[in-house]
Coordinates of C-alpha atoms in Angstrom, one line a residue:
M1 CA 51.6 -8.7 4.2
Q2 CA 51.8 -5.9 2.5
L3 CA 52.2 -4.3 -0.7
L4 CA 56.0 -3.1 -1.0
H5 CA 57.3 -1.6 -4.7
T6 CA 56.5 -1.4 -8.2
M7 CA 59.5 -2.1 -11.1
L8 CA 59.3 0.4 -13.4
R9 CA 62.2 -0.2 -16.0
V10 CA 63.4 3.5 -17.7
G11 CA 65.3 4.7 -20.4
D12 CA 66.2 8.0 -18.3
M13 CA 67.1 8.6 -14.9
Q14 CA 66.6 11.6 -14.0
R15 CA 63.4 12.0 -16.8
S16 CA 61.6 9.2 -14.6
I17 CA 62.5 11.5 -11.7
D18 CA 60.8 14.3 -13.4
F19 CA 57.6 12.7 -14.2
Y20 CA 57.0 11.1 -11.4
T21 CA 57.8 13.9 -8.3
N22 CA 57.5 17.6 -10.7
I23 CA 54.6 16.3 -12.0
I24 CA 52.8 13.5 -10.0
G25 CA 54.3 15.1 -7.2
M26 CA 56.3 11.9 -5.8
D27 CA 59.2 12.0 -2.9
L28 CA 62.4 10.8 -3.8
L29 CA 62.4 8.5 -1.6
R30 CA 66.4 7.5 -1.9
T31 CA 69.1 6.3 -4.8
T32 CA 71.1 3.6 -5.0
E33 CA 74.2 3.2 -7.9
R34 CA 75.4 -0.2 -8.8
P35 CA 77.9 0.8 -12.3
D36 CA 79.5 -2.8 -11.7
Q37 CA 76.3 -4.9 -11.9
G38 CA 75.1 -1.7 -14.3
Y39 CA 71.5 0.1 -13.4
S40 CA 71.5 2.2 -10.7
L41 CA 67.8 2.3 -9.0
A42 CA 65.0 5.1 -7.4
F43 CA 62.1 4.8 -5.0
V44 CA 59.5 7.6 -4.8
A45 CA 56.5 7.4 -3.3
F46 CA 54.0 9.3 -1.5
K47 CA 53.5 10.3 2.1
G48 CA 57.7 8.2 3.2
G49 CA 56.5 5.3 0.9
N50 CA 57.0 1.8 3.1
K51 CA 58.2 3.1 6.9
N52 CA 54.1 5.2 5.9
G53 CA 52.4 1.7 6.0
E54 CA 52.2 3.2 1.2
A55 CA 54.0 1.9 -1.9
E56 CA 56.8 2.6 -3.3
L57 CA 57.5 2.4 -7.0
E58 CA 61.2 1.7 -7.8
L59 CA 62.8 2.9 -10.7
T60 CA 65.0 0.9 -12.7
Y61 CA 67.9 2.0 -14.7
N62 CA 70.2 -0.7 -17.0
H63 CA 72.7 1.3 -18.7
G64 CA 72.8 1.6 -22.0
V65 CA 68.7 0.8 -22.1
S66 CA 67.2 3.3 -23.5
N67 CA 64.3 2.3 -24.2
Y68 CA 61.4 -1.1 -23.5
D69 CA 58.7 -3.3 -26.2
L70 CA 56.4 -1.9 -23.1
G71 CA 53.8 -5.7 -24.5
S72 CA 50.4 -6.8 -23.9
A73 CA 50.3 -7.8 -19.8
Y74 CA 51.2 -4.5 -18.8
G75 CA 48.2 -2.6 -17.8
H76 CA 48.3 -0.1 -16.0
I77 CA 49.8 1.9 -12.6
A78 CA 46.5 3.4 -10.2
L79 CA 46.5 7.0 -7.4
G80 CA 43.3 7.9 -6.3
V81 CA 43.2 11.4 -6.3
E82 CA 40.4 13.8 -5.0
N83 CA 39.4 15.6 -8.1
V84 CA 40.4 14.0 -11.1
A85 CA 40.3 16.9 -14.6
E86 CA 41.8 19.3 -11.6
T87 CA 44.5 17.1 -11.2
C88 CA 44.6 16.2 -15.2
E89 CA 44.7 19.8 -16.0
R90 CA 48.4 20.8 -12.8
I91 CA 49.7 17.5 -14.8
R92 CA 49.5 19.3 -18.0
E93 CA 50.4 22.5 -16.3
A94 CA 54.0 21.1 -15.4
G95 CA 54.3 19.3 -19.1
G96 CA 52.9 16.3 -18.6
N97 CA 50.4 13.6 -20.9
V98 CA 47.2 13.1 -20.1
T99 CA 45.6 10.0 -22.8
R100 CA 42.8 10.4 -21.5
E101 CA 40.5 13.6 -20.0
A102 CA 38.2 13.1 -17.5
G103 CA 35.1 11.5 -17.6
P104 CA 33.2 9.1 -16.5
V105 CA 34.2 4.7 -16.8
K106 CA 32.8 3.0 -19.3
G107 CA 29.0 1.4 -17.6
G108 CA 29.5 3.3 -14.4
T109 CA 30.6 6.5 -12.3
T110 CA 33.9 6.9 -11.3
V111 CA 35.7 9.1 -12.8
I112 CA 39.0 8.6 -14.2
A113 CA 41.5 9.9 -16.4
F114 CA 45.1 8.4 -17.6
V115 CA 47.6 10.0 -18.2
E116 CA 51.4 8.9 -19.2
D117 CA 54.8 8.2 -17.9
P118 CA 58.1 9.4 -20.4
D119 CA 58.1 6.0 -21.1
G120 CA 55.0 4.6 -21.7
Y121 CA 53.1 3.6 -18.6
K122 CA 50.2 4.2 -18.5
V123 CA 48.9 5.9 -14.7
E124 CA 45.1 6.3 -14.1
L125 CA 44.0 9.1 -12.0
I126 CA 40.9 8.1 -10.2
E127 CA 39.0 10.5 -8.2
A128 CA 37.9 9.6 -3.9
A129 CA 37.6 11.5 -1.4
G130 CA 40.1 11.6 0.7
Y131 CA 42.8 11.3 -1.5
G132 CA 43.9 15.2 -2.0
T133 CA 45.4 16.3 -5.6

């Protein structure tokens, strides 16, 4: 088995595409418009996504819905990066919202940080050699 994608409902498709591509650094792989069914999709990923063994993020815009209650069950998306502090600075300079600065995880030594996408979804940055920024 392979994890193919995770779906997030978004309130503004272009705003979300801009965040995940311009601020996070993912590539827009493909889009699908389904006006008769009332939704639009965009798939973003690193390194070409599924065709290269990488998971994708499916952004789903339900026409006419601009926000969602995220609920208490959702946690976060995690991304491995080479240097969390530098990645936070790059995200901040690009207009992203850093909600927890780079530092060790509570009770441990792994360096993490959190950023928030335009819909309020949390994205954890985890420092690990070999991931690149």
